[in-house]
Coordinates of N, CA and C in Angstrom, one line a residue:
X281 N -87.0 -18.3 -153.4 CA -86.4 -18.0 -154.2 C -85.4 -16.2 -153.4
X282 N -84.4 -16.2 -153.3 CA -84.1 -15.3 -151.8 C -83.9 -14.0 -152.9
X283 N -84.1 -12.7 -152.1 CA -84.7 -11.4 -152.8 C -82.8 -10.6 -153.2
X284 N -83.2 -10.5 -154.7 CA -81.9 -9.3 -155.1 C -81.6 -8.5 -154.3
X285 N -80.2 -7.5 -154.6 CA -79.8 -7.0 -154.0 C -80.7 -5.7 -154.0
X286 N -81.0 -5.6 -155.0 CA -82.0 -5.0 -155.4 C -83.3 -4.3 -154.7
X287 N -84.0 -5.2 -154.8 CA -85.5 -5.8 -154.3 C -84.7 -5.7 -152.4
X288 N -83.8 -5.9 -151.7 CA -84.0 -5.6 -150.2 C -83.2 -3.7 -150.6
X289 N -82.6 -3.8 -151.3 CA -82.7 -2.3 -150.8 C -84.2 -1.1 -151.5
X290 N -84.9 -2.0 -152.2 CA -86.2 -1.0 -152.7 C -86.9 -1.5 -151.2
X291 N -86.6 -2.9 -150.6 CA -87.7 -2.9 -149.4 C -87.3 -3.1 -148.0
X292 N -85.9 -2.2 -147.8 CA -85.6 -1.6 -146.7 C -85.6 0.1 -146.3
X293 N -85.6 0.4 -147.9 CA -86.0 2.4 -147.7 C -87.6 2.2 -148.3
X294 N -88.9 1.0 -148.3 CA -90.1 1.0 -148.1 C -90.0 1.1 -146.1
X295 N -89.4 0.6 -145.9 CA -89.4 0.1 -144.5 C -89.5 1.3 -144.2
X296 N -88.5 2.3 -144.1 CA -88.2 3.5 -143.3 C -88.7 4.2 -143.6
X297 N -89.0 4.3 -144.7 CA -90.0 5.3 -145.3 C -91.8 5.3 -144.3
X298 N -92.1 3.8 -144.0 CA -93.9 3.5 -142.9 C -93.0 4.0 -142.0
X299 N -91.6 3.9 -141.1 CA -91.5 4.6 -139.9 C -90.8 5.5 -139.5
X300 N -91.6 6.3 -140.6 CA -91.4 7.9 -140.1 C -92.3 8.1 -141.0
X301 N -93.6 7.8 -141.9 CA -94.7 7.5 -142.0 C -95.7 7.9 -141.0
X302 N -95.4 6.4 -140.8 CA -96.8 6.0 -139.7 C -95.8 4.8 -138.4
X303 N -95.4 5.4 -137.4 CA -94.9 4.4 -136.8 C -95.4 3.6 -136.2
X304 N -96.2 3.9 -135.3 CA -97.6 3.2 -134.5 C -98.0 1.8 -135.5
X305 N -98.2 1.8 -137.3 CA -98.5 1.2 -138.0 C -97.2 -0.4 -138.3
X306 N -96.1 0.9 -138.1 CA -94.8 -0.3 -138.3 C -94.4 -0.6 -137.4
X307 N -94.3 -0.4 -136.2 CA -94.1 -0.9 -135.2 C -95.8 -2.4 -134.4
X308 N -96.6 -2.5 -135.3 CA -97.6 -3.1 -135.4 C -97.1 -3.9 -136.3
X309 N -96.9 -3.7 -137.4 CA -96.3 -4.8 -138.6 C -95.2 -6.4 -138.3
X310 N -94.2 -4.8 -137.4 CA -93.1 -5.4 -137.1 C -93.2 -6.9 -136.2
X311 N -93.7 -5.7 -135.1 CA -94.0 -7.5 -134.4 C -95.1 -8.5 -134.4
X312 N -96.2 -8.7 -136.0 CA -96.7 -10.1 -136.1 C -97.6 -10.2 -135.3
X313 N -98.3 -9.2 -134.4 CA -99.3 -9.8 -133.9 C -100.5 -8.6 -134.1
X314 N -101.9 -8.9 -134.8 CA -102.5 -8.1 -135.0 C -103.2 -7.5 -134.1
X315 N -103.6 -6.4 -133.8 CA -103.9 -5.9 -132.9 C -105.9 -5.6 -133.2
X316 N -106.4 -5.7 -132.1 CA -108.2 -5.5 -133.0 C -109.2 -5.3 -132.1
X317 N -109.7 -3.9 -131.6 CA -111.1 -4.2 -130.4 C -111.4 -5.4 -130.1
X318 N -112.1 -4.9 -129.1 CA -113.4 -5.7 -129.1 C -114.7 -6.4 -130.2
X319 N -114.8 -5.2 -130.9 CA -115.5 -5.9 -131.8 C -115.5 -5.0 -132.8
X320 N -115.6 -5.9 -134.1 CA -114.9 -5.3 -135.7 C -116.3 -4.3 -136.0
X321 N -115.6 -2.4 -135.6 CA -116.6 -1.7 -136.1 C -117.3 -2.4 -137.0
X322 N -117.5 -2.4 -138.4 CA -118.2 -3.2 -139.6 C -119.7 -3.9 -138.3
X323 N -119.2 -4.7 -137.8 CA -120.1 -5.7 -137.0 C -120.8 -5.5 -136.4
X324 N -120.9 -4.0 -135.7 CA -120.7 -3.3 -134.3 C -122.3 -2.5 -134.8
X325 N -121.7 -1.7 -136.0 CA -122.3 -0.9 -136.8 C -123.4 -1.3 -137.6
X326 N -123.5 -2.5 -138.0 CA -124.7 -3.7 -138.4 C -125.8 -4.0 -137.2
X327 N -124.8 -4.1 -136.5 CA -126.1 -4.6 -135.0 C -126.7 -3.2 -134.8
X328 N -125.8 -2.4 -135.0 CA -126.5 -1.3 -133.7 C -128.2 -0.5 -134.9
X329 N -127.8 -1.0 -136.4 CA -128.5 -0.1 -137.8 C -130.3 -1.4 -137.2
X330 N -129.8 -3.2 -137.3 CA -130.7 -4.0 -137.2 C -131.0 -4.3 -136.0
X331 N -130.6 -3.6 -134.7 CA -131.7 -3.0 -132.7 C -132.5 -2.2 -133.1
X332 N -131.8 -0.3 -134.1 CA -132.6 0.2 -134.6 C -134.1 0.5 -135.4
X333 N -133.7 -0.9 -136.5 CA -135.3 -1.2 -137.0 C -136.2 -1.4 -136.7
X334 N -135.5 -2.9 -135.1 CA -136.5 -3.8 -134.3 C -137.3 -2.6 -134.1
X335 N -136.1 -2.0 -133.2 CA -137.1 -0.8 -132.5 C -138.4 -0.2 -133.2
X336 N -137.4 0.4 -134.4 CA -138.7 1.2 -135.1 C -140.2 -0.2 -135.9
X337 N -139.9 -1.1 -135.7 CA -141.2 -2.1 -136.5 C -141.7 -3.0 -134.8
X338 N -141.0 -2.3 -134.3 CA -142.0 -3.2 -132.2 C -142.7 -1.8 -131.7
X339 N -143.0 -0.9 -132.4 CA -143.1 0.6 -132.5 C -144.2 0.3 -132.6
X340 N -144.4 0.3 -134.0 CA -145.1 0.4 -134.6 C -147.0 -0.2 -133.7
X341 N -146.8 -1.6 -133.4 CA -148.5 -1.9 -133.0 C -148.0 -1.2 -131.1
X342 N -147.4 -1.5 -130.7 CA -146.7 -0.6 -129.2 C -147.6 0.4 -129.4
X343 N -147.4 1.6 -130.9 CA -147.9 3.0 -130.2 C -147.4 3.7 -129.6
X344 N -145.5 3.5 -129.4 CA -144.8 4.1 -128.2 C -143.7 5.4 -129.2
X345 N -144.0 6.2 -129.2 CA -143.7 6.9 -129.6 C -141.7 7.3 -129.9
X346 N -141.4 7.4 -128.8 CA -140.0 7.4 -128.3 C -139.5 6.2 -128.8
X347 N -140.2 5.5 -128.8 CA -139.9 3.7 -129.0 C -138.8 4.1 -130.6
X348 N -139.7 4.7 -131.6 CA -139.6 4.7 -133.0 C -138.2 6.0 -132.9
X349 N -138.5 6.8 -132.3 CA -137.4 8.0 -132.4 C -136.3 7.1 -132.4
X350 N -136.6 6.4 -131.1 CA -134.9 5.9 -131.0 C -134.6 4.6 -131.3
X351 N -135.6 3.8 -132.4 CA -134.9 3.5 -133.4 C -134.4 4.3 -134.6
X352 N -134.9 5.3 -134.7 CA -134.5 6.1 -136.0 C -133.0 6.8 -135.9
X353 N -132.9 7.1 -133.8 CA -131.6 7.7 -133.9 C -130.8 6.7 -133.9
X354 N -130.8 5.5 -133.6 CA -130.3 4.4 -133.3 C -129.3 3.9 -135.0
X355 N -130.4 3.9 -135.9 CA -129.7 3.8 -137.0 C -129.3 4.6 -137.6
X356 N -129.3 6.0 -137.9 CA -128.8 7.3 -138.5 C -127.3 6.8 -137.5
X357 N -127.1 6.9 -136.4 CA -126.0 6.8 -136.0 C -125.0 5.5 -136.0
X358 N -125.7 4.9 -136.8 CA -124.9 2.9 -136.8 C -124.8 3.7 -138.2
X359 N -125.3 4.8 -138.9 CA -124.7 4.6 -141.0 C -123.4 5.8 -140.5
X360 N -124.1 6.7 -139.5 CA -123.2 7.7 -139.4 C -121.4 7.3 -139.8
X361 N -121.3 5.7 -138.4 CA -120.2 5.5 -138.2 C -119.7 4.7 -139.0
X362 N -120.7 3.7 -139.5 CA -119.7 2.5 -140.5 C -119.4 3.8 -141.6
X363 N -120.3 4.8 -142.3 CA -119.6 5.7 -142.8 C -118.7 6.5 -142.6
X364 N -118.3 7.1 -141.1 CA -117.4 7.6 -140.9 C -115.7 6.1 -141.0
X365 N -116.5 5.3 -140.2 CA -115.1 3.9 -140.4 C -114.1 3.6 -141.7
X366 N -115.6 4.3 -142.9 CA -114.7 3.6 -144.1 C -113.8 4.2 -145.1
X367 N -114.2 6.4 -144.5 CA -113.7 7.1 -144.6 C -112.0 6.8 -143.8
X368 N -112.1 6.4 -142.9 CA -110.9 6.9 -142.1 C -109.9 4.6 -142.9
X369 N -111.1 4.1 -142.7 CA -109.9 3.3 -143.3 C -109.2 3.3 -144.9
X370 N -109.9 4.0 -145.5 CA -109.9 3.9 -147.3 C -108.3 4.9 -146.4
X371 N -109.0 5.8 -145.9 CA -107.2 7.0 -146.0 C -106.6 6.4 -145.2
X372 N -106.2 5.9 -144.8 CA -105.1 5.1 -143.5 C -104.4 4.2 -145.2
X373 N -105.2 3.8 -146.1 CA -104.7 2.8 -147.2 C -103.6 3.4 -148.5
X374 N -104.5 5.3 -148.2 CA -103.0 6.2 -149.3 C -101.8 6.2 -149.2

């Protein structure tokens, strides 16, 4: 079903506002090609946290404190990075 004249005008107004507010997103949507980084941030953060927990668990029988410290820092970094990513992605939607 084709758009009515009013719907076309509203759509054109939305497109103009998008170009004004976020020209990069508008160009990306116009091209139709999704832009992705090499690894999704969510996957990267989960993998970093898993490796950090593994380092912590590995340090227990080996009695290597620096390994546990590295694991704790890696988990903390992954949590903070994920939190930052979530905040940025939710603010982009507003």
